[in-house]
Short mmCIF file of C-alpha atoms in Angstrom, two decimals:
data_model
loop_
_atom_site.label_atom_id
_atom_site.label_comp_id
_atom_site.label_asym_id
_atom_site.label_seq_id
_atom_site.Cartn_x
_atom_site.Cartn_y
_atom_site.Cartn_z
CA UNK A 298 28.05 2.44 -12.40
CA UNK A 299 26.41 5.65 -13.63
CA UNK A 300 26.80 8.90 -11.78
CA UNK A 301 24.79 12.10 -11.72
CA UNK A 302 26.00 15.66 -12.39
CA UNK A 303 27.64 15.94 -8.96
CA UNK A 304 29.38 12.56 -9.16
CA UNK A 305 27.06 10.48 -6.98
CA UNK A 306 25.80 7.06 -7.96
CA UNK A 307 22.45 7.70 -9.68
CA UNK A 308 20.63 4.96 -7.77
CA UNK A 309 21.92 6.29 -4.45
CA UNK A 310 21.00 9.85 -5.42
CA UNK A 311 17.49 8.72 -6.32
CA UNK A 312 17.09 6.96 -2.96
CA UNK A 313 18.37 10.04 -1.13
CA UNK A 314 16.06 12.35 -3.09
CA UNK A 315 13.10 10.14 -2.24
CA UNK A 316 13.98 10.27 1.46
CA UNK A 317 14.52 14.02 1.28
CA UNK A 318 11.11 14.44 -0.35
CA UNK A 319 9.54 12.54 2.54
CA UNK A 320 11.46 14.80 4.92
CA UNK A 321 10.24 17.83 2.97
CA UNK A 322 6.63 16.69 3.35
CA UNK A 323 7.10 16.36 7.10
CA UNK A 324 8.75 19.76 7.33
CA UNK A 325 5.81 21.32 5.49
CA UNK A 326 3.23 19.82 7.87
CA UNK A 327 5.39 20.71 10.90
CA UNK A 328 5.67 24.26 9.55
CA UNK A 329 1.90 24.67 9.14
CA UNK A 330 1.33 23.25 12.62
CA UNK A 331 3.82 25.76 14.06
CA UNK A 332 2.05 28.59 12.22
CA UNK A 333 -1.25 27.45 13.72
CA UNK A 334 0.24 27.30 17.20
CA UNK A 335 1.61 30.83 16.73
CA UNK A 336 -1.74 32.20 15.55
CA UNK A 337 -4.01 30.40 18.00
CA UNK A 338 -2.11 30.12 21.27
CA UNK A 339 -3.98 31.44 24.33
CA UNK A 340 -3.24 31.77 28.01
CA UNK A 341 -0.78 33.17 30.47
CA UNK A 342 2.30 32.27 28.39
CA UNK A 343 0.90 33.79 25.21
CA UNK A 344 3.61 36.42 24.71
CA UNK A 345 6.49 34.04 25.34
CA UNK A 346 5.10 31.22 23.20
CA UNK A 347 3.83 33.46 20.40
CA UNK A 348 7.41 34.68 19.86
CA UNK A 349 8.92 31.19 20.28
CA UNK A 350 6.53 29.65 17.74
CA UNK A 351 7.34 32.42 15.24
CA UNK A 352 11.03 31.65 15.70
CA UNK A 353 10.24 27.95 15.11
CA UNK A 354 8.21 28.39 11.93
CA UNK A 355 10.76 30.83 10.50
CA UNK A 356 13.49 28.25 11.08
CA UNK A 357 11.35 25.49 9.54
CA UNK A 358 10.70 27.60 6.46
CA UNK A 359 14.46 27.93 5.91
CA UNK A 360 14.87 24.17 6.20
CA UNK A 361 12.02 23.56 3.75
CA UNK A 362 13.88 25.59 1.14
CA UNK A 363 17.22 23.91 1.87
CA UNK A 364 15.77 20.40 1.65
CA UNK A 365 13.93 21.17 -1.60
CA UNK A 366 17.09 22.64 -3.09
CA UNK A 367 19.08 19.58 -2.02
CA UNK A 368 16.59 17.36 -3.88
CA UNK A 369 17.21 19.55 -6.96
CA UNK A 370 20.98 19.33 -6.45
CA UNK A 371 20.70 15.54 -6.49
CA UNK A 372 18.99 15.82 -9.88
CA UNK A 373 15.39 15.26 -8.83
CA UNK A 374 12.23 17.29 -8.37
CA UNK A 375 11.02 18.26 -4.90
CA UNK A 376 7.39 17.53 -4.24
CA UNK A 377 5.38 20.72 -4.08
CA UNK A 378 1.70 20.07 -3.45
CA UNK A 379 -0.12 20.00 -0.15
CA UNK A 380 -2.02 16.86 -1.11
CA UNK A 381 1.30 15.05 -1.67
CA UNK A 382 2.72 16.47 1.57
CA UNK A 383 -0.23 15.15 3.56
CA UNK A 384 -0.03 11.80 1.80
CA UNK A 385 3.73 11.45 2.39
CA UNK A 386 4.17 12.91 5.89
CA UNK A 387 4.07 10.91 9.09
CA UNK A 388 3.57 14.11 11.10
CA UNK A 389 -0.15 14.80 11.27
CA UNK A 390 -1.94 18.11 11.00
CA UNK A 391 -2.76 19.69 14.34
CA UNK A 392 -5.76 21.99 14.36
CA UNK A 393 -7.41 24.06 17.03
CA UNK A 394 -4.49 23.74 19.47
CA UNK A 395 -4.68 26.69 21.85
CA UNK A 396 -3.00 25.33 24.97
CA UNK A 397 0.73 26.07 25.17
CA UNK A 398 1.71 22.82 26.86
CA UNK A 399 -0.21 20.81 24.27
CA UNK A 400 1.45 22.75 21.45
CA UNK A 401 4.90 22.13 22.93
CA UNK A 402 4.02 18.44 23.26
CA UNK A 403 3.16 18.31 19.53
CA UNK A 404 6.39 20.14 18.71
CA UNK A 405 8.40 17.56 20.67
CA UNK A 406 6.63 14.69 18.87
CA UNK A 407 7.42 16.35 15.55
CA UNK A 408 11.06 16.81 16.46
CA UNK A 409 11.30 13.16 17.45
CA UNK A 410 9.96 12.14 14.03
CA UNK A 411 12.20 14.61 12.19
CA UNK A 412 15.36 13.62 14.03
CA UNK A 413 14.69 9.94 13.33
CA UNK A 414 14.19 10.60 9.61
CA UNK A 415 17.29 12.79 9.48
CA UNK A 416 19.42 10.13 11.20
CA UNK A 417 18.30 7.59 8.57
CA UNK A 418 19.13 10.06 5.78
CA UNK A 419 22.49 10.83 7.39
CA UNK A 420 23.33 7.13 7.31
CA UNK A 421 22.23 6.79 3.67
CA UNK A 422 24.21 9.90 2.71
CA UNK A 423 27.35 8.58 4.39
CA UNK A 424 26.99 5.25 2.56
CA UNK A 425 26.57 7.13 -0.75
CA UNK A 426 29.55 9.42 -0.07
CA UNK A 427 27.14 12.37 -0.25
CA UNK A 428 28.84 14.93 1.96
CA UNK A 429 26.33 17.66 1.09
CA UNK A 430 23.30 15.77 2.37
CA UNK A 431 25.25 14.33 5.31
CA UNK A 432 26.39 17.79 6.43
CA UNK A 433 22.86 19.19 6.14
CA UNK A 434 21.37 16.35 8.18
CA UNK A 435 24.13 16.55 10.80
CA UNK A 436 23.54 20.28 11.23
CA UNK A 437 19.77 19.79 11.57
CA UNK A 438 20.13 16.96 14.10
CA UNK A 439 22.55 18.91 16.30
CA UNK A 440 20.32 21.99 16.30
CA UNK A 441 17.11 20.07 16.92
CA UNK A 442 18.53 17.98 19.74
CA UNK A 443 19.17 21.24 21.58
CA UNK A 444 15.63 22.43 20.76
CA UNK A 445 14.23 19.20 22.22
CA UNK A 446 16.14 19.80 25.44
CA UNK A 447 14.82 23.35 25.66
CA UNK A 448 11.17 22.49 24.92
CA UNK A 449 11.33 19.57 27.39
CA UNK A 450 12.75 21.95 29.99
CA UNK A 451 9.79 24.28 29.36
CA UNK A 452 7.50 21.36 30.23
CA UNK A 453 9.54 20.64 33.37
CA UNK A 454 10.82 17.30 32.09
#
């Protein structure tokens, strides 16, 4: 069994890097959607949501960097083109969203997709004995579950 520079099975590391690249693509689309919501939101909750969406996209940008660097740590190259992001992501671009409730609905759909992907990666990481990826995914899941609760509460759900 061959191992990479950090002692993980090379086949497992490759599978994890592939999954992380898919996650990266989804984070990039989610990030651009959040930027659009921030820029284009209208209505009575403008001030509240404008700030909240800035907080969201700033957080997503941090995660984009962390995921890309984890791919590098595993010995692989993070994808880094918008065409590849759009091809690889399951989250779809959202354009011309001005209504706050609609934007929050899209955010919740994106979180659902992200949490599902992160749970799958957490499981793969645990099987591969990859504590670094497992810890990252566990942290993201815990944080985003709370975000889901808060955004759902905003919608009165």
